[in-house]
């Protein structure tokens, strides 16, 4: 699971996919850690969600293939 104080895309990913918690101050951070500590099922769900999100969206083979395709499109467009 992930804990983040950042706003923006990471904040939205954590919230949308329920892979951890966001915080804006130390009290919220401590509260989030306590929730995971005292709620093993909630921690387990966030862990499962994080693993699924990583494998479906950030796996190296998926990223590599998409990146190569993107570079090929740039080169093809440049050569026209």
PDB file of C-alpha atoms in Angstrom:
ATOM      1  CA  UNK A   1       0.000   0.000   0.000  1.00  0.00           C
ATOM      2  CA  UNK A   2       0.956   3.617  -0.574  1.00  0.00           C
ATOM      3  CA  UNK A   3       0.850   6.683   1.651  1.00  0.00           C
ATOM      4  CA  UNK A   4       1.267  10.044  -0.019  1.00  0.00           C
ATOM      5  CA  UNK A   5       1.237  13.723   0.875  1.00  0.00           C
ATOM      6  CA  UNK A   6       1.296  14.747  -2.801  1.00  0.00           C
ATOM      7  CA  UNK A   7      -1.666  16.223  -4.629  1.00  0.00           C
ATOM      8  CA  UNK A   8      -2.449  15.660  -8.285  1.00  0.00           C
ATOM      9  CA  UNK A   9      -2.369  12.435 -10.240  1.00  0.00           C
ATOM     10  CA  UNK A  10      -0.890  10.281  -7.461  1.00  0.00           C
ATOM     11  CA  UNK A  11      -3.585  11.512  -5.075  1.00  0.00           C
ATOM     12  CA  UNK A  12      -6.277  10.515  -7.573  1.00  0.00           C
ATOM     13  CA  UNK A  13      -4.726   7.090  -8.249  1.00  0.00           C
ATOM     14  CA  UNK A  14      -4.561   6.259  -4.539  1.00  0.00           C
ATOM     15  CA  UNK A  15      -8.144   7.384  -4.053  1.00  0.00           C
ATOM     16  CA  UNK A  16      -9.628   5.780  -7.193  1.00  0.00           C
ATOM     17  CA  UNK A  17      -7.931   2.393  -6.875  1.00  0.00           C
ATOM     18  CA  UNK A  18      -7.951   2.256  -3.050  1.00  0.00           C
ATOM     19  CA  UNK A  19      -4.261   1.396  -2.840  1.00  0.00           C
ATOM     20  CA  UNK A  20      -3.431   3.290   0.339  1.00  0.00           C
ATOM     21  CA  UNK A  21      -4.156   6.699   1.792  1.00  0.00           C
ATOM     22  CA  UNK A  22      -3.451  10.364   1.250  1.00  0.00           C
ATOM     23  CA  UNK A  23      -2.564  12.766   4.037  1.00  0.00           C
ATOM     24  CA  UNK A  24      -1.861  16.456   4.431  1.00  0.00           C
ATOM     25  CA  UNK A  25      -0.313  16.530   7.896  1.00  0.00           C
ATOM     26  CA  UNK A  26       1.369  14.328  10.478  1.00  0.00           C
ATOM     27  CA  UNK A  27      -1.869  13.544  12.330  1.00  0.00           C
ATOM     28  CA  UNK A  28      -3.502  12.221   9.138  1.00  0.00           C
ATOM     29  CA  UNK A  29      -0.404  10.153   8.390  1.00  0.00           C
ATOM     30  CA  UNK A  30      -0.410   8.593  11.857  1.00  0.00           C
ATOM     31  CA  UNK A  31      -4.150   7.971  11.585  1.00  0.00           C
ATOM     32  CA  UNK A  32      -3.672   6.175   8.250  1.00  0.00           C
ATOM     33  CA  UNK A  33      -0.929   3.970   9.704  1.00  0.00           C
ATOM     34  CA  UNK A  34      -3.152   3.147  12.681  1.00  0.00           C
ATOM     35  CA  UNK A  35      -6.036   2.229  10.370  1.00  0.00           C
ATOM     36  CA  UNK A  36      -3.843  -0.262   8.522  1.00  0.00           C
ATOM     37  CA  UNK A  37      -2.388  -1.611  11.755  1.00  0.00           C
ATOM     38  CA  UNK A  38      -5.763  -2.142  13.438  1.00  0.00           C
ATOM     39  CA  UNK A  39      -7.635  -3.223  10.293  1.00  0.00           C
ATOM     40  CA  UNK A  40      -5.717  -6.102   8.724  1.00  0.00           C
ATOM     41  CA  UNK A  41      -8.522  -6.707   6.220  1.00  0.00           C
ATOM     42  CA  UNK A  42      -8.340  -3.090   5.026  1.00  0.00           C
ATOM     43  CA  UNK A  43      -4.571  -3.345   4.761  1.00  0.00           C
ATOM     44  CA  UNK A  44      -4.884  -6.601   2.848  1.00  0.00           C
ATOM     45  CA  UNK A  45      -7.391  -5.067   0.421  1.00  0.00           C
ATOM     46  CA  UNK A  46      -5.143  -2.038  -0.238  1.00  0.00           C
ATOM     47  CA  UNK A  47      -2.205  -4.396  -0.746  1.00  0.00           C
ATOM     48  CA  UNK A  48      -4.177  -6.537  -3.211  1.00  0.00           C
ATOM     49  CA  UNK A  49      -5.407  -3.439  -5.065  1.00  0.00           C
ATOM     50  CA  UNK A  50      -1.886  -1.990  -5.277  1.00  0.00           C
ATOM     51  CA  UNK A  51      -0.477  -5.225  -6.650  1.00  0.00           C
ATOM     52  CA  UNK A  52      -3.256  -5.456  -9.257  1.00  0.00           C
ATOM     53  CA  UNK A  53      -2.813  -1.807 -10.280  1.00  0.00           C
ATOM     54  CA  UNK A  54       0.932  -2.278 -10.700  1.00  0.00           C
ATOM     55  CA  UNK A  55       0.640  -5.435 -12.787  1.00  0.00           C
ATOM     56  CA  UNK A  56      -2.110  -4.036 -15.015  1.00  0.00           C
ATOM     57  CA  UNK A  57      -0.654  -0.555 -15.576  1.00  0.00           C
ATOM     58  CA  UNK A  58       3.003  -0.325 -14.606  1.00  0.00           C
ATOM     59  CA  UNK A  59       4.456  -3.730 -15.461  1.00  0.00           C
ATOM     60  CA  UNK A  60       7.735  -3.321 -17.339  1.00  0.00           C
ATOM     61  CA  UNK A  61       6.674  -5.470 -20.305  1.00  0.00           C
ATOM     62  CA  UNK A  62       3.515  -3.398 -20.820  1.00  0.00           C
ATOM     63  CA  UNK A  63       5.344  -0.099 -20.428  1.00  0.00           C
ATOM     64  CA  UNK A  64       8.262  -1.197 -22.613  1.00  0.00           C
ATOM     65  CA  UNK A  65       6.042  -2.279 -25.499  1.00  0.00           C
ATOM     66  CA  UNK A  66       3.966   0.911 -25.331  1.00  0.00           C
ATOM     67  CA  UNK A  67       7.110   3.059 -25.137  1.00  0.00           C
ATOM     68  CA  UNK A  68       8.691   1.328 -28.146  1.00  0.00           C
ATOM     69  CA  UNK A  69       5.485   1.783 -30.102  1.00  0.00           C
ATOM     70  CA  UNK A  70       5.399   5.463 -29.141  1.00  0.00           C
ATOM     71  CA  UNK A  71       9.010   5.969 -30.275  1.00  0.00           C
ATOM     72  CA  UNK A  72       8.334   4.167 -33.557  1.00  0.00           C
ATOM     73  CA  UNK A  73       5.364   6.474 -34.194  1.00  0.00           C
ATOM     74  CA  UNK A  74       7.560   9.516 -33.559  1.00  0.00           C
ATOM     75  CA  UNK A  75      10.272   8.253 -35.908  1.00  0.00           C
ATOM     76  CA  UNK A  76       7.711   7.317 -38.602  1.00  0.00           C
ATOM     77  CA  UNK A  77       6.101  10.764 -38.334  1.00  0.00           C
ATOM     78  CA  UNK A  78       9.484  12.471 -38.520  1.00  0.00           C
ATOM     79  CA  UNK A  79      10.503  10.543 -41.643  1.00  0.00           C
ATOM     80  CA  UNK A  80       7.430  11.572 -43.633  1.00  0.00           C
TER      81      UNK A  80
END
